[in-house]
GROMACS .gro file of C-alpha atoms in nm:
model
  222
    1MET     CA    1   0.331  -0.879   0.322
    2ILE     CA    2   0.401  -1.245   0.239
    3HIS     CA    3   0.690  -1.244   0.488
    4LYS     CA    4   0.480  -1.067   0.752
    5PHE     CA    5   0.140  -1.235   0.712
    6GLY     CA    6   0.206  -1.564   0.534
    7THR     CA    7  -0.071  -1.703   0.317
    8ASP     CA    8  -0.378  -1.545   0.473
    9PHE     CA    9  -0.511  -1.202   0.562
   10PRO     CA   10  -0.455  -1.079   0.918
   11THR     CA   11  -0.736  -0.910   1.108
   12THR     CA   12  -0.854  -0.577   0.969
   13THR     CA   13  -0.714  -0.394   1.272
   14ILE     CA   14  -0.366  -0.538   1.214
   15PHE     CA   15  -0.380  -0.473   0.839
   16SER     CA   16  -0.493  -0.112   0.891
   17GLU     CA   17  -0.207  -0.055   1.135
   18PHE     CA   18   0.039  -0.207   0.889
   19SER     CA   19  -0.095   0.012   0.607
   20ARG     CA   20  -0.051   0.331   0.813
   21SER     CA   21   0.307   0.230   0.892
   22THR     CA   22   0.391   0.236   0.520
   23VAL     CA   23   0.283   0.601   0.480
   24SER     CA   24   0.579   0.762   0.654
   25GLU     CA   25   0.520   1.107   0.504
   26ILE     CA   26   0.181   1.144   0.679
   27SER     CA   27   0.104   1.152   1.051
   28ALA     CA   28  -0.200   1.210   1.270
   29SER     CA   29  -0.074   1.561   1.346
   30ASP     CA   30  -0.121   1.658   0.980
   31LEU     CA   31  -0.452   1.785   0.842
   32SER     CA   32  -0.689   1.504   0.937
   33ASP     CA   33  -0.878   1.500   0.604
   34GLU     CA   34  -0.563   1.434   0.401
   35ALA     CA   35  -0.414   1.194   0.655
   36LEU     CA   36  -0.727   0.980   0.655
   37LEU     CA   37  -0.747   0.965   0.276
   38ALA     CA   38  -0.379   0.875   0.252
   39TRP     CA   39  -0.424   0.583   0.493
   40VAL     CA   40  -0.745   0.459   0.332
   41GLU     CA   41  -0.601   0.478  -0.019
   42ARG     CA   42  -0.279   0.300   0.084
   43GLU     CA   43  -0.470   0.021   0.256
   44GLU     CA   44  -0.687  -0.029  -0.052
   45ILE     CA   45  -0.377  -0.064  -0.272
   46LEU     CA   46  -0.207  -0.307  -0.032
   47PHE     CA   47  -0.525  -0.509   0.019
   48ARG     CA   48  -0.587  -0.554  -0.354
   49THR     CA   49  -0.219  -0.641  -0.412
   50PHE     CA   50  -0.217  -0.906  -0.138
   51GLU     CA   51  -0.558  -1.036  -0.245
   52LYS     CA   52  -0.438  -1.080  -0.603
   53HIS     CA   53  -0.144  -1.285  -0.482
   54LEU     CA   54  -0.351  -1.500  -0.245
   55LEU     CA   55  -0.617  -1.570  -0.510
   56GLY     CA   56  -0.373  -1.628  -0.794
   57ASP     CA   57  -0.328  -2.004  -0.753
   58ARG     CA   58  -0.698  -2.059  -0.694
   59LEU     CA   59  -0.793  -1.874  -1.012
   60GLN     CA   60  -0.532  -2.064  -1.216
   61LYS     CA   61  -0.684  -2.397  -1.111
   62GLY     CA   62  -1.024  -2.298  -1.248
   63PHE     CA   63  -1.363  -2.411  -1.120
   64TYR     CA   64  -1.555  -2.736  -1.121
   65ASN     CA   65  -1.889  -2.566  -1.184
   66VAL     CA   66  -2.080  -2.238  -1.161
   67ASP     CA   67  -2.164  -2.294  -0.793
   68ASP     CA   68  -1.794  -2.331  -0.714
   69PHE     CA   69  -1.722  -2.004  -0.894
   70MET     CA   70  -2.012  -1.820  -0.726
   71LYS     CA   71  -1.902  -1.934  -0.382
   72LEU     CA   72  -1.555  -1.784  -0.430
   73SER     CA   73  -1.694  -1.469  -0.592
   74LEU     CA   74  -1.935  -1.400  -0.307
   75SER     CA   75  -1.664  -1.466  -0.051
   76VAL     CA   76  -1.433  -1.213  -0.219
   77GLN     CA   77  -1.707  -0.949  -0.251
   78ASN     CA   78  -1.820  -0.986   0.110
   79ARG     CA   79  -1.464  -0.962   0.238
   80ARG     CA   80  -1.401  -0.648   0.034
   81LYS     CA   81  -1.716  -0.475   0.160
   82SER     CA   82  -1.660  -0.576   0.521
   83ARG     CA   83  -1.296  -0.473   0.525
   84ALA     CA   84  -1.363  -0.137   0.356
   85GLY     CA   85  -1.601  -0.030   0.632
   86GLN     CA   86  -1.391  -0.170   0.914
   87SER     CA   87  -1.068  -0.018   0.786
   88LEU     CA   88  -1.229   0.327   0.761
   89GLU     CA   89  -1.344   0.300   1.122
   90ASN     CA   90  -0.997   0.179   1.226
   91HIS     CA   91  -0.826   0.482   1.075
   92LEU     CA   92  -1.081   0.721   1.225
   93ALA     CA   93  -1.037   0.563   1.571
   94TYR     CA   94  -0.659   0.594   1.541
   95LEU     CA   95  -0.690   0.958   1.440
   96PHE     CA   96  -0.929   1.040   1.725
   97SER     CA   97  -0.695   0.876   1.976
   98LYS     CA   98  -0.390   1.059   1.846
   99ARG     CA   99  -0.580   1.390   1.863
  100GLY     CA  100  -0.667   1.326   2.228
  101VAL     CA  101  -1.040   1.289   2.167
  102SER     CA  102  -1.236   1.066   2.407
  103PHE     CA  103  -1.480   0.824   2.244
  104SER     CA  104  -1.650   0.486   2.263
  105ARG     CA  105  -1.675   0.259   1.963
  106THR     CA  106  -1.989   0.056   1.889
  107GLY     CA  107  -2.136   0.100   2.235
  108ALA     CA  108  -2.500  -0.005   2.274
  109THR     CA  109  -2.743   0.286   2.315
  110GLU     CA  110  -3.108   0.175   2.289
  111GLY     CA  111  -3.204  -0.184   2.216
  112LYS     CA  112  -2.960  -0.331   1.967
  113SER     CA  113  -2.847   0.006   1.828
  114LYS     CA  114  -2.469   0.051   1.827
  115PRO     CA  115  -2.345   0.380   1.679
  116ASP     CA  116  -1.997   0.355   1.530
  117PHE     CA  117  -1.864   0.632   1.755
  118LEU     CA  118  -2.000   0.813   2.062
  119PHE     CA  119  -1.825   1.111   2.217
  120PRO     CA  120  -1.709   1.143   2.490
  121SER     CA  121  -1.819   0.791   2.596
  122ILE     CA  122  -2.103   0.540   2.611
  123GLU     CA  123  -2.102   0.581   2.989
  124ASN     CA  124  -2.172   0.953   2.954
  125TYR     CA  125  -2.451   0.872   2.709
  126HIS     CA  126  -2.628   0.650   2.962
  127ASN     CA  127  -2.575   0.900   3.245
  128GLN     CA  128  -2.902   1.095   3.234
  129SER     CA  129  -2.747   1.382   3.432
  130PHE     CA  130  -2.483   1.432   3.162
  131LEU     CA  131  -2.590   1.725   2.943
  132VAL     CA  132  -2.710   1.605   2.603
  133GLU     CA  133  -2.553   1.906   2.427
  134HIS     CA  134  -2.212   1.767   2.525
  135LEU     CA  135  -2.280   1.438   2.347
  136THR     CA  136  -2.191   1.366   1.984
  137MET     CA  137  -2.249   1.059   1.771
  138LEU     CA  138  -2.083   0.971   1.442
  139GLY     CA  139  -2.200   0.702   1.205
  140VAL     CA  140  -1.951   0.576   0.945
  141LYS     CA  141  -2.040   0.445   0.600
  142THR     CA  142  -1.798   0.424   0.309
  143THR     CA  143  -2.099   0.480   0.083
  144CYS     CA  144  -2.438   0.618   0.187
  145LYS     CA  145  -2.699   0.543  -0.079
  146ASP     CA  146  -3.027   0.497   0.111
  147ARG     CA  147  -2.857   0.342   0.414
  148TRP     CA  148  -2.786   0.679   0.576
  149ARG     CA  149  -3.131   0.665   0.738
  150GLN     CA  150  -3.012   0.379   0.958
  151VAL     CA  151  -2.807   0.631   1.157
  152LEU     CA  152  -3.117   0.825   1.261
  153SER     CA  153  -3.228   0.564   1.513
  154GLU     CA  154  -2.890   0.485   1.667
  155ALA     CA  155  -2.880   0.734   1.957
  156ASP     CA  156  -3.217   0.865   2.071
  157ARG     CA  157  -3.076   1.118   2.317
  158ILE     CA  158  -2.884   1.300   2.043
  159GLU     CA  159  -3.106   1.495   1.805
  160ARG     CA  160  -2.835   1.624   1.570
  161LYS     CA  161  -2.641   1.329   1.438
  162HIS     CA  162  -2.327   1.312   1.223
  163LEU     CA  163  -2.243   1.072   0.942
  164PHE     CA  164  -1.896   1.030   0.791
  165THR     CA  165  -1.871   0.898   0.437
  166LEU     CA  166  -1.636   0.878   0.140
  167GLU     CA  167  -1.917   0.896  -0.113
  168PRO     CA  168  -1.888   1.186  -0.360
  169SER     CA  169  -2.168   1.372  -0.535
  170ILE     CA  170  -2.468   1.280  -0.323
  171SER     CA  171  -2.777   1.437  -0.477
  172GLU     CA  172  -2.933   1.758  -0.348
  173ASN     CA  173  -3.256   1.573  -0.277
  174GLN     CA  174  -3.068   1.339  -0.045
  175THR     CA  175  -2.871   1.609   0.134
  176ASP     CA  176  -3.182   1.825   0.170
  177GLU     CA  177  -3.354   1.532   0.340
  178MET     CA  178  -3.051   1.479   0.563
  179GLN     CA  179  -3.070   1.840   0.676
  180SER     CA  180  -3.444   1.814   0.741
  181ARG     CA  181  -3.376   1.505   0.958
  182SER     CA  182  -3.098   1.682   1.155
  183LEU     CA  183  -2.822   1.468   1.007
  184GLN     CA  184  -2.490   1.642   0.940
  185LEU     CA  185  -2.280   1.492   0.661
  186VAL     CA  186  -1.903   1.479   0.719
  187LEU     CA  187  -1.650   1.390   0.450
  188PRO     CA  188  -1.288   1.472   0.359
  189LYS     CA  189  -1.244   1.826   0.233
  190ARG     CA  190  -1.105   1.705  -0.099
  191LEU     CA  191  -1.442   1.546  -0.181
  192HIS     CA  192  -1.643   1.862  -0.119
  193ASN     CA  193  -1.572   1.978  -0.474
  194THR     CA  194  -1.773   1.684  -0.609
  195TYR     CA  195  -2.086   1.842  -0.459
  196LYS     CA  196  -2.281   2.135  -0.598
  197GLU     CA  197  -2.191   2.480  -0.474
  198SER     CA  198  -2.529   2.508  -0.301
  199GLN     CA  199  -2.441   2.203  -0.087
  200ARG     CA  200  -2.083   2.287   0.010
  201ASN     CA  201  -2.150   2.546   0.280
  202TRP     CA  202  -2.346   2.286   0.472
  203LEU     CA  203  -2.090   2.003   0.446
  204PHE     CA  204  -1.846   1.938   0.731
  205SER     CA  205  -1.486   1.840   0.676
  206LEU     CA  206  -1.330   1.590   0.916
  207GLU     CA  207  -1.118   1.870   1.060
  208GLU     CA  208  -1.430   2.077   1.129
  209PHE     CA  209  -1.598   1.781   1.297
  210LEU     CA  210  -1.293   1.722   1.515
  211ALA     CA  211  -1.282   2.089   1.613
  212GLU     CA  212  -1.647   2.075   1.725
  213VAL     CA  213  -1.594   1.761   1.933
  214GLN     CA  214  -1.272   1.893   2.087
  215GLU     CA  215  -1.442   2.219   2.181
  216LYS     CA  216  -1.715   2.028   2.365
  217GLN     CA  217  -1.463   1.812   2.548
  218GLU     CA  218  -1.247   2.107   2.646
  219PHE     CA  219  -1.557   2.273   2.797
  220ILE     CA  220  -1.640   1.954   2.992
  221ASN     CA  221  -1.285   1.933   3.130
  222GLN     CA  222  -1.273   2.293   3.251
   0.00000   0.00000   0.00000
């Protein structure tokens, strides 16, 4: 990484691509749930390793005062949060492309709303003659907490929305409310076991989500 990137982080897109290239035993043709987790986990390891190296000298020098320390701390935290979300979207976009799925990323729907992914495209979304049942939207959040409600207002034409997350063990109260608001939770199959048995039948795996989207697009292309 030092030889390739020097003394600073590259863009998230470039770093995500580099991370995938180091996981030679996994490809987009494998089960999508496991492929995605492998890429995300590898990027996290590489990011923290490179970050530790880049911050090493700065930490050794110490800090002039508390404000100096807080400035660096906030910068590190914000970069970690931002890159985690962006890298997850990068790997999903790569997977969708490799699976031949048509999509638009962060296209504007109503007002300033920009869903993370729209299928098959933002142009189809704004074409009022395009059947709404052929549209799909996917929000992406590494963790949900209470922020999952933000997704509900991101594509008015689409009643049933999807949200992809890596958060395990979301409470039944939360998932019950998601269902009542027509929000379908999608997460890697491996994480389904962290949920209660009563929740699992409702959860979507990434592979199941892809199958639904591909079925719609195959019907459109007939």
